[in-house]
XYZ file of C-alpha atoms in Angstrom:
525
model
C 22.373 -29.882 6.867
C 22.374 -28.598 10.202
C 25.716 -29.044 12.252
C 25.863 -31.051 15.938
C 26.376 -27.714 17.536
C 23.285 -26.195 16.091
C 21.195 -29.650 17.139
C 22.655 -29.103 20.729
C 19.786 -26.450 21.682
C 20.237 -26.703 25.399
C 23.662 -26.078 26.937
C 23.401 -28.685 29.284
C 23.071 -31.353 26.957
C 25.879 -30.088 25.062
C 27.448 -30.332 27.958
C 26.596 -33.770 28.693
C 27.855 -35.070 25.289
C 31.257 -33.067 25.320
C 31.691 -35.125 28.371
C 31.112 -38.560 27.193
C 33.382 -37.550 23.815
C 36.343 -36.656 26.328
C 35.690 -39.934 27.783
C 36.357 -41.881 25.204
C 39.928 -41.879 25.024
C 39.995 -43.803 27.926
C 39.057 -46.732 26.055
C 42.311 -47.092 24.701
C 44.188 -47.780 28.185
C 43.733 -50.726 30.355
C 41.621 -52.521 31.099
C 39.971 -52.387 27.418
C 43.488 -51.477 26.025
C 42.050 -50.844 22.308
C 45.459 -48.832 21.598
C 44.397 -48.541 17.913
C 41.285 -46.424 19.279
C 43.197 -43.381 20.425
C 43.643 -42.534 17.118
C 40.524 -41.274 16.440
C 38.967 -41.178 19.989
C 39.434 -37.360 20.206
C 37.505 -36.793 16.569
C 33.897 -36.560 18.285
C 34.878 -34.124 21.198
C 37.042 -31.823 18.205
C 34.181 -31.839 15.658
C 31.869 -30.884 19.007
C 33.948 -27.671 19.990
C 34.456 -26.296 16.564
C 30.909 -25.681 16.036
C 30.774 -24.207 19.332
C 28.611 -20.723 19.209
C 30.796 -18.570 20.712
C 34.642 -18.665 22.245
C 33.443 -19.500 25.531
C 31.542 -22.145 24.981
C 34.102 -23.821 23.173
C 36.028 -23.484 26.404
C 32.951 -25.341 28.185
C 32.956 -27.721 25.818
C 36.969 -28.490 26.478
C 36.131 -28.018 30.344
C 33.384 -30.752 30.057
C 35.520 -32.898 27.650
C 38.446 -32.717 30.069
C 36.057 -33.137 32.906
C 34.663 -36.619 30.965
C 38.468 -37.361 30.413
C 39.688 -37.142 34.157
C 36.881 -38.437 36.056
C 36.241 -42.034 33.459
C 40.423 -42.960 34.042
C 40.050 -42.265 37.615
C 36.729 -43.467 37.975
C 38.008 -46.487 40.523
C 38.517 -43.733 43.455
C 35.055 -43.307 43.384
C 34.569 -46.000 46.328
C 37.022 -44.400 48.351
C 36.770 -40.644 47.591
C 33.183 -40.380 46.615
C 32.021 -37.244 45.778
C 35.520 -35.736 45.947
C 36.684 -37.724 42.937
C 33.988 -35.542 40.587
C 35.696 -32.257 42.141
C 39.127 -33.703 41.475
C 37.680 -34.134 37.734
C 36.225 -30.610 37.530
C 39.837 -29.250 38.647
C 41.884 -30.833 36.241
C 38.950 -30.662 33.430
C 39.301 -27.066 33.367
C 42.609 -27.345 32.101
C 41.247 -28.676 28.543
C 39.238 -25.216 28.350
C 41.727 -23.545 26.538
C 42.489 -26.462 23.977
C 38.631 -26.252 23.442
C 39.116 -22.272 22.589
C 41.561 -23.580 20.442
C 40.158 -25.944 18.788
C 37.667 -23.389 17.791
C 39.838 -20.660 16.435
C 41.477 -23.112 14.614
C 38.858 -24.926 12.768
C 35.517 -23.491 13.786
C 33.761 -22.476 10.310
C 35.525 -23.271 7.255
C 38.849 -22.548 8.056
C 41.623 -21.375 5.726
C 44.580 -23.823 4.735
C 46.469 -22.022 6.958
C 44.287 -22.274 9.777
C 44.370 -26.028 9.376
C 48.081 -26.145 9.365
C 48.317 -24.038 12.020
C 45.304 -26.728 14.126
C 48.333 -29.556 13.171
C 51.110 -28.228 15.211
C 49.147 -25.744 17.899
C 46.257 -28.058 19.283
C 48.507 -31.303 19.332
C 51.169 -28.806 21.771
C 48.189 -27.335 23.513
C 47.187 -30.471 24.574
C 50.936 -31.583 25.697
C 50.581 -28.099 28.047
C 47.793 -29.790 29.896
C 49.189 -33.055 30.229
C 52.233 -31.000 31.960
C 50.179 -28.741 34.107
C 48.602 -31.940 35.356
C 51.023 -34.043 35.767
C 52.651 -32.244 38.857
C 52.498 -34.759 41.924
C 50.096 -32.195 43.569
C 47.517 -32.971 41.094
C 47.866 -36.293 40.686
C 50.674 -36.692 38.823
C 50.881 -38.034 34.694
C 48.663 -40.744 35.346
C 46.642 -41.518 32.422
C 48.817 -39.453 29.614
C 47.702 -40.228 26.393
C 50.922 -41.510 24.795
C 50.632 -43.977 27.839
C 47.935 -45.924 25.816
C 50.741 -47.059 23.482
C 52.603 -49.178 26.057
C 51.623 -52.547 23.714
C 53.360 -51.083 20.639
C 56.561 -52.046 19.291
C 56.679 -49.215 17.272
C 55.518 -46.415 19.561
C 58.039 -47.866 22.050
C 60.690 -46.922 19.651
C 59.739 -43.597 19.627
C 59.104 -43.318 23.080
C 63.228 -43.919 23.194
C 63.107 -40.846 21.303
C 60.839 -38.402 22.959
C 58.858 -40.115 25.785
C 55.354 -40.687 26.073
C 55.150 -36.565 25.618
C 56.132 -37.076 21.732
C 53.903 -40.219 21.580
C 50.164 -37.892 22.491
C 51.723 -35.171 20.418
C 51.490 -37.742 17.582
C 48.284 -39.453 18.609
C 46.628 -35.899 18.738
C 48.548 -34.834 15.951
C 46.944 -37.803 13.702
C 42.709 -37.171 15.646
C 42.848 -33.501 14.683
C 43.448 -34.553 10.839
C 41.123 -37.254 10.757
C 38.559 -34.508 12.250
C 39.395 -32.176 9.316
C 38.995 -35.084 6.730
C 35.693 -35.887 8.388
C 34.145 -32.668 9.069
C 35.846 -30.040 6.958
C 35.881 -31.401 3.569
C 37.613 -28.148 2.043
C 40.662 -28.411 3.999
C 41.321 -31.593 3.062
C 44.259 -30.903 1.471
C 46.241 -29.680 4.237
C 44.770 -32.132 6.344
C 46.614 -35.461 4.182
C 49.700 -33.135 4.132
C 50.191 -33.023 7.332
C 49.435 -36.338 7.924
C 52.155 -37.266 5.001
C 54.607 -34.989 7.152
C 53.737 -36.692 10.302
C 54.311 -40.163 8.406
C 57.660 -38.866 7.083
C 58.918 -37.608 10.717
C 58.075 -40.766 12.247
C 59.452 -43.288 9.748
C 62.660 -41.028 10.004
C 62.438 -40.984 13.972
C 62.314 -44.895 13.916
C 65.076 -45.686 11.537
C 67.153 -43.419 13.340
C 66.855 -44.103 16.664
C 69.173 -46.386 18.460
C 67.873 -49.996 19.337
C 68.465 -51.040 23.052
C 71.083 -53.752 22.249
C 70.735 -56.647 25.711
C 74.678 -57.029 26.875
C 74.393 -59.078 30.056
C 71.287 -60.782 31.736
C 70.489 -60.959 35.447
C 67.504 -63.009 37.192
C 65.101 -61.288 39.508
C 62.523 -62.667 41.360
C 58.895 -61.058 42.067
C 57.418 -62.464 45.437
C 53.368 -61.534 45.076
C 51.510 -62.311 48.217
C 48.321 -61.160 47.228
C 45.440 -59.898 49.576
C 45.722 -60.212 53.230
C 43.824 -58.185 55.547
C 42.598 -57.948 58.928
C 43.761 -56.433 62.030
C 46.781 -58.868 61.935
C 47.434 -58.406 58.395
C 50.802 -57.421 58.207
C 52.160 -60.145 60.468
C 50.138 -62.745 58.167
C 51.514 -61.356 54.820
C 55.255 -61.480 56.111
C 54.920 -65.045 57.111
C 52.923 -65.925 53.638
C 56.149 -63.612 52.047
C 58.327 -65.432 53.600
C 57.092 -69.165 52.629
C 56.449 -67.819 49.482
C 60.536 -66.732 48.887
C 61.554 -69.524 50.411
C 60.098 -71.567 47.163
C 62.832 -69.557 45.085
C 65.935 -71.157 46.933
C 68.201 -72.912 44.127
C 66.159 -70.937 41.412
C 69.383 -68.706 40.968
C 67.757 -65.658 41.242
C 70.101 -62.768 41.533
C 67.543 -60.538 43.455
C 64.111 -60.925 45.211
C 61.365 -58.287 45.578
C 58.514 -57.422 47.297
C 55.839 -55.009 47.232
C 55.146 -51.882 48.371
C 54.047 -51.549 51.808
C 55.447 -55.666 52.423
C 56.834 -55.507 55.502
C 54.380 -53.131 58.196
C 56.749 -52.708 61.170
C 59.828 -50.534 61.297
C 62.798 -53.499 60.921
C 65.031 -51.501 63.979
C 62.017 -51.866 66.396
C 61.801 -55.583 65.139
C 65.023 -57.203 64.723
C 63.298 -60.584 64.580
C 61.820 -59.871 60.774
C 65.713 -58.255 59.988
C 66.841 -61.970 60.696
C 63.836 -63.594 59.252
C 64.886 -61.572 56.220
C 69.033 -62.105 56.349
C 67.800 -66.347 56.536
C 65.737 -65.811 53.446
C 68.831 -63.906 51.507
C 71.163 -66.220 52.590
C 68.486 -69.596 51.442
C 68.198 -67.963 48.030
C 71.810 -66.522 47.486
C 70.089 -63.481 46.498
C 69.596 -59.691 48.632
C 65.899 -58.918 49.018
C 64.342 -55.542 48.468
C 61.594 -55.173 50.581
C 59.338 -52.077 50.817
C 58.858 -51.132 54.795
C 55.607 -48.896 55.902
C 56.009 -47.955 59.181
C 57.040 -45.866 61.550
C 60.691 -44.746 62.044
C 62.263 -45.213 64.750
C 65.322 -42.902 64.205
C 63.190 -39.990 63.022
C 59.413 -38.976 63.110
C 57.054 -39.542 60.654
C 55.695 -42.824 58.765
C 57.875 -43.589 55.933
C 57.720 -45.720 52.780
C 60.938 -47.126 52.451
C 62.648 -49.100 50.071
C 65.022 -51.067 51.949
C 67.808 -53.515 50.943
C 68.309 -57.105 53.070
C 71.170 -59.487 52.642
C 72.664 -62.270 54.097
C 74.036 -60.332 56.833
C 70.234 -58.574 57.432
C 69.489 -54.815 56.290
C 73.001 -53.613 53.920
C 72.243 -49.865 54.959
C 71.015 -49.091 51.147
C 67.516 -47.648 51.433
C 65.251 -45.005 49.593
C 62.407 -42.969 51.024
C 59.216 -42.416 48.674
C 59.533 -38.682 47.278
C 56.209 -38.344 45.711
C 53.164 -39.429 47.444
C 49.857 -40.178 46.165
C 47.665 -36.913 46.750
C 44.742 -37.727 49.442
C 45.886 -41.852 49.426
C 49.379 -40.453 51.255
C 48.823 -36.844 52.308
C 45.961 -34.476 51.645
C 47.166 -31.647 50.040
C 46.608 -28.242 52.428
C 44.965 -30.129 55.019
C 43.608 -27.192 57.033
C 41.834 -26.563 54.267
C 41.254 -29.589 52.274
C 40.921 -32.023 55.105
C 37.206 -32.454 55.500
C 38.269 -35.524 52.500
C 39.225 -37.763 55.044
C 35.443 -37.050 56.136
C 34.010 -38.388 53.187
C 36.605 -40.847 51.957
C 39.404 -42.931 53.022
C 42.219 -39.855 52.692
C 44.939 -40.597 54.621
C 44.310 -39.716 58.336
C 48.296 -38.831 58.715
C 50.565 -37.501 55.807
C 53.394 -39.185 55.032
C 56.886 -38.034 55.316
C 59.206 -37.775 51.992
C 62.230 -38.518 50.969
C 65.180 -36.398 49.983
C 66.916 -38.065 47.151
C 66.700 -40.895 44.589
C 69.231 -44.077 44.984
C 70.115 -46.046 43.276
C 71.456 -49.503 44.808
C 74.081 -52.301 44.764
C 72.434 -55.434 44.831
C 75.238 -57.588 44.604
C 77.642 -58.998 41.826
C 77.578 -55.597 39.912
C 74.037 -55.331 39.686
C 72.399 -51.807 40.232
C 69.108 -50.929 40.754
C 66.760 -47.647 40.814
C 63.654 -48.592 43.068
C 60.599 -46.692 43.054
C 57.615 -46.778 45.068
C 53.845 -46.507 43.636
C 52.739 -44.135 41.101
C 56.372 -42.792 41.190
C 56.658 -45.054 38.256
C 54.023 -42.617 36.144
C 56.382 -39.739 36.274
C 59.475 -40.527 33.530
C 61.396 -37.576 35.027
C 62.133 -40.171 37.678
C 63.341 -43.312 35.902
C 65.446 -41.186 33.412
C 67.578 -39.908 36.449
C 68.257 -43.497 37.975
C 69.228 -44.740 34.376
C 71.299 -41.600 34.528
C 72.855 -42.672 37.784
C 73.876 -45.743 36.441
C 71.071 -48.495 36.999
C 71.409 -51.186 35.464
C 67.600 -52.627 36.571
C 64.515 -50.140 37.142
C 62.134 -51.549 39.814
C 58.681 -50.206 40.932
C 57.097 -51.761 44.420
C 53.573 -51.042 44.426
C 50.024 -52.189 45.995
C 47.101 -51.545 44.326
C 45.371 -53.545 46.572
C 42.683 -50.943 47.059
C 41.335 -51.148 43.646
C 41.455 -54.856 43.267
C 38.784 -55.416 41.022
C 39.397 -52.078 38.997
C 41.131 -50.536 35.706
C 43.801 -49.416 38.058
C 46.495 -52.416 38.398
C 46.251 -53.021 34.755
C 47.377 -49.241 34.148
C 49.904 -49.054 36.506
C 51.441 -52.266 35.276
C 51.700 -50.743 31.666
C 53.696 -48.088 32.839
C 56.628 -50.451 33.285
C 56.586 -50.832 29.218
C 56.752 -46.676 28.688
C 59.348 -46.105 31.177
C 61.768 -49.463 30.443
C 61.640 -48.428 26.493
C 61.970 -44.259 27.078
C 65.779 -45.394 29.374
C 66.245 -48.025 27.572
C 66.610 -50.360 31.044
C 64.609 -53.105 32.345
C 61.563 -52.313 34.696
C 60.549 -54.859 36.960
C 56.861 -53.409 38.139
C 56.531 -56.264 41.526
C 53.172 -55.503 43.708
C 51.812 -57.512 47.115
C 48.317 -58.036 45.160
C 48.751 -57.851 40.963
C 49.014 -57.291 38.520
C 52.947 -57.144 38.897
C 55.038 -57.022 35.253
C 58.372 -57.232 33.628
C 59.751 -55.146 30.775
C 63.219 -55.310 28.636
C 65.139 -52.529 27.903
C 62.937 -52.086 24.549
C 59.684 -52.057 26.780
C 58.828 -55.391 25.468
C 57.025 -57.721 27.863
C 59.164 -60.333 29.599
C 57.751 -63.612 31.145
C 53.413 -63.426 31.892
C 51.824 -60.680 34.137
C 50.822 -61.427 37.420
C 47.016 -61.151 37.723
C 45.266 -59.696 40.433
C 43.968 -63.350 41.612
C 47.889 -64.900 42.166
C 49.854 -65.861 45.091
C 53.009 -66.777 43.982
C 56.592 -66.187 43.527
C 58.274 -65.701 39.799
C 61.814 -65.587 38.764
C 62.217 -63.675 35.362
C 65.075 -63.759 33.151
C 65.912 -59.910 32.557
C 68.093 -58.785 29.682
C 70.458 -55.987 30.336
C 71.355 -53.133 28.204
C 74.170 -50.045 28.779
C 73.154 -47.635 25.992
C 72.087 -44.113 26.378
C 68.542 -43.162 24.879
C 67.434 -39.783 22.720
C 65.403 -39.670 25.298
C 67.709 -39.970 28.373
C 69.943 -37.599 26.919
C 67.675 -35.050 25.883
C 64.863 -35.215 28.535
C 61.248 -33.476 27.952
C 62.310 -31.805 24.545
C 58.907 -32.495 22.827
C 57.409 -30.401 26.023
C 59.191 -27.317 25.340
C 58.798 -27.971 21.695
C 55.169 -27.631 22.235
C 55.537 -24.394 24.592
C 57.967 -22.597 21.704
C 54.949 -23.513 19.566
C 52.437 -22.194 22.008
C 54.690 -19.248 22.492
C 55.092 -18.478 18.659
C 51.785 -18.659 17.712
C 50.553 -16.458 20.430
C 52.873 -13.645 18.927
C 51.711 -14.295 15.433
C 48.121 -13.625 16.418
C 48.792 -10.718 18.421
C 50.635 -9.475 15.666
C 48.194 -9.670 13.688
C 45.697 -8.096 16.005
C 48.182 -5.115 16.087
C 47.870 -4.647 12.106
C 44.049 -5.081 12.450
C 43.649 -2.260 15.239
C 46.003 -0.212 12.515
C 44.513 -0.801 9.359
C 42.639 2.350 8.392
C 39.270 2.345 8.267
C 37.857 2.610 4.600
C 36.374 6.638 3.786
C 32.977 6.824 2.976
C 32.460 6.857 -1.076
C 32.103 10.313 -2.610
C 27.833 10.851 -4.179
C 28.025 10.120 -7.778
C 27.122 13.485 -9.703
C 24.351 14.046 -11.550
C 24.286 15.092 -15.669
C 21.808 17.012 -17.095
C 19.705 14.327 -18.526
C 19.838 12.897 -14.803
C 22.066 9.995 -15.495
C 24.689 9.350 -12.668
C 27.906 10.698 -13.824
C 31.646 10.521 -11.987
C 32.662 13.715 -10.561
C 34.374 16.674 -12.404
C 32.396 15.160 -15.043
């Protein structure tokens, strides 16, 4: 039977299909959120590059799998990037080339047991060395990791306390790259259920070892979504729809309002009238009010996205400044030379400034809280330092406004789950357009989501927990698990490459003699 490489005659249509197999992961995340399908979503694109020719195209095949990958869970900046978006994809595909190698060396023919072992621990890590190359803000930032498909799973959330999302796609590949062996290589089959045994073992002992977020106190936050208002006197219109909006929560008891990202539009010095708009509404609810203030600074240059904390007195003085913008939608990376995007896309025309440091906040009657703004929420580096710092509530204002009628407010909502259950803290995820989301300290889901077609205001009842996740205290272990892996198996092969180049070459075999009666004989015979 001839194998789908060999059917594949022209390398563009090989091409073609590794790309659709790398999409298919994405079919796991929201919107379609089939979580159970990551588990074998990587099986086509594996059994595709092991029957690759040659090294190299195996690499193509992981360039156009990873190229697939990128561009289908970003495909909602197509309307605003355009043609951009596919060279975005093309970048960060490239970084799947050398799990596409990989994959080939590993399993390409019919590998040895050992070969197959090996595929169990080095592609799984191979994969988590892409994830980390790509998730630096620069690039985009870990939007889209593939342990992030998991958010809806009790028991992936428990190991997410453990090792983060990072030990979560370790896993997830971990389990495709033995159901591609079981599937495709029906020799190494045996290796192939051991390691999926192993994996079984390691994860039932993870989970019945690691520490349950126990709640110890409760606190009541409200989420004030205004959804979409635009035109050219948009902000003034949301404000006034935000404010009639919070005014609904008075006698509701909430402990804490807040808005979205970019909520108020005007710099609050320059207009004192919205700082006493703001104290009224504090002081009608009994509760401070974070808003989230884009606008121009007034005591420094720049635009800044600020997180800024309003109580009955007006602005307390606590406020955080974004740190990591959203390549191209905040700043265009090396504008002089990058900045013909804004030509053919809605890049930002100005970049934004940063901020220095995280904060974290004292919202009143002991309550402490780490804000975030945006896709900060998609990097976990961030929300394990405020739970660090001692917050007791992890917020994320956001506004995915944009991509309304996308994938996109469904995935950043699910990133509240991942980061609440890796700190063990509550995440409150609260946007000016949907889908906004609550999550208890075991990533569990907390009251309903906020669609993307709501105007309203919501107080939650959020349980509070004090304990100190695997995860917290240990930080990206699984990572530089992987790279020790990585590390070690590069020195085993060029080890063995060594002993190869060594190995004598076998002498040429000495001519049989010849008896008298012409029959070969041995010689000295």
């Amino acid at each position: 039977m001839k194998t789908l490489g060999h059917r594949l005659v022209s390398p563009w249509r090989r091409s073609a299909v590794a790309a659709v197999a790398g999409a298919l992961p994405v079919l796991a995340f929201p919107a379609p959120s089939l979580w159970w399908f990551a588990y074998v979503a990587l099986v086509p694109w594996i059994a595709l590059a092991r029957t690759a020719p040659t090294g190299r195209r195996a690499a193509l095949d992981g360039w156009w799998g990873g190229f697939g990958f990128m561009l289908a869970m970003h495909h909602w900046l197509l309307p605003n990037l355009h043609v951009f978006t596919f060279v975005l994809a093309a970048l960060l595909g490239a970084l799947w080339a050398p799990w596409g190698w990989l994959v080939r060396r590993l399993l390409g023919g019919v590998p040895s047991r050992g070969r197959v072992a090996a595929a169990l621990v080095v592609l799984p890590s191979a994969w988590l060395a892409a994830e980390l190359v790509r998730s630096w803000e620069a690039l985009g930032g870990p939007w889209g990791v593939l342990g992030a498909s998991q958010w809806q799973v009790p028991a992936a959330l428990r190991l997410a306390s453990v090792g983060g999302m990072w030990l979560l796609s370790f896993l997830i590949v971990l389990l495709n790259v033995a159901v591609a062996v079981l599937l495709v290589v029906r020799r190494a089959r045996v290796p192939a259920v051991a390691g999926l045994a192993a994996a079984g073992v390691v994860t039932s002992v993870v989970w019945v070892g690691a520490p349950v977020a126990q709640a110890d106190g409760r606190t009541r936050i409200a989420v004030v979504q205004p959804g979409v208002v635009s035109g050219p006197d948009g902000p003034d219109r949301r404000f006034d729809l935000e404010e009639r909006l919070t005014h609904r929560l008075a006698g509701q008891g909430a402990d804490l309002v807040v808005w979205g990202e970019s909520s108020v539009g005007f710099d609050l010095d320059t207009r004192p009238d919205l700082a006493r708009r703001l104290a009224a509404l504090s002081r009608a609810t009994g509760a401070a009010i974070l808003v989230n203030v884009d606008a121009r600074r007034s005591d420094r240059p720049g635009i800044h996205k600020s997180s800024v904390l309003v109580g009955p007195d007006g602005p307390t003085g606590e406020r955080y400044d974004k740190m990591r913008l959203v390549p191209f939608g905040e700043y265009v990376p090396a504008r002089s030379l990058l900045g013909w995007a804004t030509s053919v896309g809605e890049a930002a025309g100005e970049d934004r400034r940063r901020g220095t440091e995280q904060v974290v906040m004292d919202a009143g009657g002991g309550l402490r809280i780490g804000p975030m703004v945006c896709f900060e929420s998609a990097f976990p580096d961030m929300s394990r330092n405020l739970a660090e710092d001692g917050a007791d509530v992890l917020l994320a204002q956001s506004s995915t406004s944009t991509f309304q009628q996308s994938w996109a407010p469904g995935q950043h909502a699910s990133l509240a789950a991942l980061r609440a259950a890796e700190t063990g803290r509550p995440m409150v995820h609260a946007t000016l357009t949907g889908v906004s989301a609550v999550h208890g300290p075991d990533g569990g889901r907390i009251g309903p989501w906020l669609g993307t077609d709501t105007s309203t205001a919501r107080v939650y009842d959020v349980p509070l927990a004090h304990g100190t996740t695997p995860y917290v205290r240990f930080g990206d272990w699984p990572l530089h698990a992987a790279l020790l892996v990585l590390a070690a198996w590069g020195v085993t092969e060029g080890v063995r490459a060594v002993r190869l180049r060594r190995r004598p070459a076998p002498g040429p075999h000495a001519p049989r003699a010849r008896t008298a009666h012409g029959s070969p004989g041995r010689p000295g015979h």
